[in-house]
N, CA, C and O atoms as a Tinker XYZ file with bonds, in Angstrom:
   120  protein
     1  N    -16.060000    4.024000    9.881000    73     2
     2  CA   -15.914000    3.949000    8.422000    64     1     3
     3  C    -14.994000    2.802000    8.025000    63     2     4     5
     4  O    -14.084000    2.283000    8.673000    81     3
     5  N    -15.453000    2.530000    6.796000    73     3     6
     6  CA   -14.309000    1.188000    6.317000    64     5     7
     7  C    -13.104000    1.674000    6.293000    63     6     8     9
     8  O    -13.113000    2.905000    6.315000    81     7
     9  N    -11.955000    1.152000    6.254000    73     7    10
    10  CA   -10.789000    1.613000    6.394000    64     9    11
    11  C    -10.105000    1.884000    4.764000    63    10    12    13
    12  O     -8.890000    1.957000    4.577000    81    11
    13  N    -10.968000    1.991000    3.845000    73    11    14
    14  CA   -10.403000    2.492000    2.765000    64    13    15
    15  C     -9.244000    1.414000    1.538000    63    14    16    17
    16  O     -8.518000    1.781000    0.614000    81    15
    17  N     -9.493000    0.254000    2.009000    73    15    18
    18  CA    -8.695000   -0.449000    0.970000    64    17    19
    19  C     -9.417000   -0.612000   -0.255000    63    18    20    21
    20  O     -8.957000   -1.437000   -1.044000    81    19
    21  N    -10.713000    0.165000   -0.651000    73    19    22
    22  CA   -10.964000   -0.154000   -1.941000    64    21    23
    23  C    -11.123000    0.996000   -2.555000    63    22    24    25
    24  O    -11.939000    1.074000   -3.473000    81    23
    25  N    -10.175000    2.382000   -2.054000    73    23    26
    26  CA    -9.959000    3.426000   -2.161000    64    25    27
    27  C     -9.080000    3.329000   -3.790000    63    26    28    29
    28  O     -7.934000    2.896000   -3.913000    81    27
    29  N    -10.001000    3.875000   -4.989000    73    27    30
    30  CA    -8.830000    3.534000   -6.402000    64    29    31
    31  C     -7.046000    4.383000   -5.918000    63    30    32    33
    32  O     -6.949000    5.097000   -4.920000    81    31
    33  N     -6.410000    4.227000   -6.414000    73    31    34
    34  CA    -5.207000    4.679000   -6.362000    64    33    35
    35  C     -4.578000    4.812000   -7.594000    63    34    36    37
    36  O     -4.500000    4.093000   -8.589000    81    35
    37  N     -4.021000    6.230000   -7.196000    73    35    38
    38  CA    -3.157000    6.404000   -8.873000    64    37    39
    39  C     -1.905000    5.831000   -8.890000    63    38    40    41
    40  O     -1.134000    5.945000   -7.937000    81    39
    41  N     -1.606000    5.147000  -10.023000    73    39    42
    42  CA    -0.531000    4.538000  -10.367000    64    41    43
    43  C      0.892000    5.245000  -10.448000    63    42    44    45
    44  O      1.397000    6.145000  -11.118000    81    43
    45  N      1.325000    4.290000   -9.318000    73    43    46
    46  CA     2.794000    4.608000   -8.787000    64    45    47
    47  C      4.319000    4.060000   -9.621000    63    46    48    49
    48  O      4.622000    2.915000   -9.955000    81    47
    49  N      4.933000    5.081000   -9.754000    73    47    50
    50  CA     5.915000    4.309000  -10.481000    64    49    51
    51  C      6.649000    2.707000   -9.664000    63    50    52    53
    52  O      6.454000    2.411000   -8.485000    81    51
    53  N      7.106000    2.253000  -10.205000    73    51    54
    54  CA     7.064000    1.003000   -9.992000    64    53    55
    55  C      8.288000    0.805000   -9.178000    63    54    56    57
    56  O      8.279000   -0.370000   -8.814000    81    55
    57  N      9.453000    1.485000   -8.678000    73    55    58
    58  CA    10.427000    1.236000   -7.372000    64    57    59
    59  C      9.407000    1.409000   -6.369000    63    58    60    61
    60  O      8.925000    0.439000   -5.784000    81    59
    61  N      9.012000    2.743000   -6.113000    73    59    62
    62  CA     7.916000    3.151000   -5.178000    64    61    63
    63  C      6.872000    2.189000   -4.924000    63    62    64    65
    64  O      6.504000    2.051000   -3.757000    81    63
    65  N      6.474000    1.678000   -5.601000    73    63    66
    66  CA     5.487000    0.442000   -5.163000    64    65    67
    67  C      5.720000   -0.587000   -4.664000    63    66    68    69
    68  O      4.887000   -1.223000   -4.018000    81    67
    69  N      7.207000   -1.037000   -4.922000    73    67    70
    70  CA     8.089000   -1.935000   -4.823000    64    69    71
    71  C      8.298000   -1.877000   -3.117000    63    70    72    73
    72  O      7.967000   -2.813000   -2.391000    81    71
    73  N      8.926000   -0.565000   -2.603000    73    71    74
    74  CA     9.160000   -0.193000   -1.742000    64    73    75
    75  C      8.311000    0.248000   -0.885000    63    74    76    77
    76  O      8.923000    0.557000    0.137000    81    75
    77  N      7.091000    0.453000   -0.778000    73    75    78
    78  CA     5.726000    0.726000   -0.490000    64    77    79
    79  C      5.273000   -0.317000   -0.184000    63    78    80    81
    80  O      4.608000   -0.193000    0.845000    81    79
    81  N      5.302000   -2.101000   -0.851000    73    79    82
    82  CA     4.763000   -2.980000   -0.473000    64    81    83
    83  C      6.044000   -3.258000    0.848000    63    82    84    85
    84  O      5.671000   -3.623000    1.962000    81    83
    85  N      7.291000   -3.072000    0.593000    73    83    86
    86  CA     8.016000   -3.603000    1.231000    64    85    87
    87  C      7.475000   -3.026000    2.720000    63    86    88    89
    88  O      6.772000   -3.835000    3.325000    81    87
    89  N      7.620000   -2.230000    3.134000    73    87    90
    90  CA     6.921000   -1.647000    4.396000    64    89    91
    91  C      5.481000   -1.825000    4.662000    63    90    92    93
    92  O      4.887000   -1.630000    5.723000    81    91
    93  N      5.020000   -2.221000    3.543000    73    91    94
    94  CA     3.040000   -2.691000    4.491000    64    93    95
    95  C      3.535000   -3.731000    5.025000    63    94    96    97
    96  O      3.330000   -4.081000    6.187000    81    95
    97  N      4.678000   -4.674000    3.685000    73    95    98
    98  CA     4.544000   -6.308000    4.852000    64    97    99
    99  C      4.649000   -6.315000    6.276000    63    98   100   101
   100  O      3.927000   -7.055000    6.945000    81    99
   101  N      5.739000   -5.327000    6.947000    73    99   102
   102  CA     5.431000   -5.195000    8.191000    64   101   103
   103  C      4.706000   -4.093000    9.230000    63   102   104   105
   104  O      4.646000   -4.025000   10.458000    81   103
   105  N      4.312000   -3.464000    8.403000    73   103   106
   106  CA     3.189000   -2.416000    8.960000    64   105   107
   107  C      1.567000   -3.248000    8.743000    63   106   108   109
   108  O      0.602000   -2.506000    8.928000    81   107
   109  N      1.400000   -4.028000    8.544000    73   107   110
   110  CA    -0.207000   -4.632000    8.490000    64   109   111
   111  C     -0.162000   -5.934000    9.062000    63   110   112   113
   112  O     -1.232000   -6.542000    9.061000    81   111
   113  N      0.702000   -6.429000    9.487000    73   111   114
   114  CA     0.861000   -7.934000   10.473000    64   113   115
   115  C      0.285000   -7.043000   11.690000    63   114   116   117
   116  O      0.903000   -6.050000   12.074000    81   115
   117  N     -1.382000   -7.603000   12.492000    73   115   118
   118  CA    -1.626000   -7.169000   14.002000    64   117   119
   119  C     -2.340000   -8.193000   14.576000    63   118   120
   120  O     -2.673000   -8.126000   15.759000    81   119
């Protein structure tokens, strides 16, 4: 299965997203 990045998402308050991108940057470098 596709791995779901065009999965809609409910809108996150905005530290949380903040902080959410901060950890993909190094969780999705492979």
């Amino acid at each position: 299965m596709p791995s779901g990045k065009k999965r809609k998402r409910h809108k996150v308050a905005n530290h949380k997203r903040k902080k959410r991108a901060r950890a993909n940057r190094h969780k999705k470098k492979k």
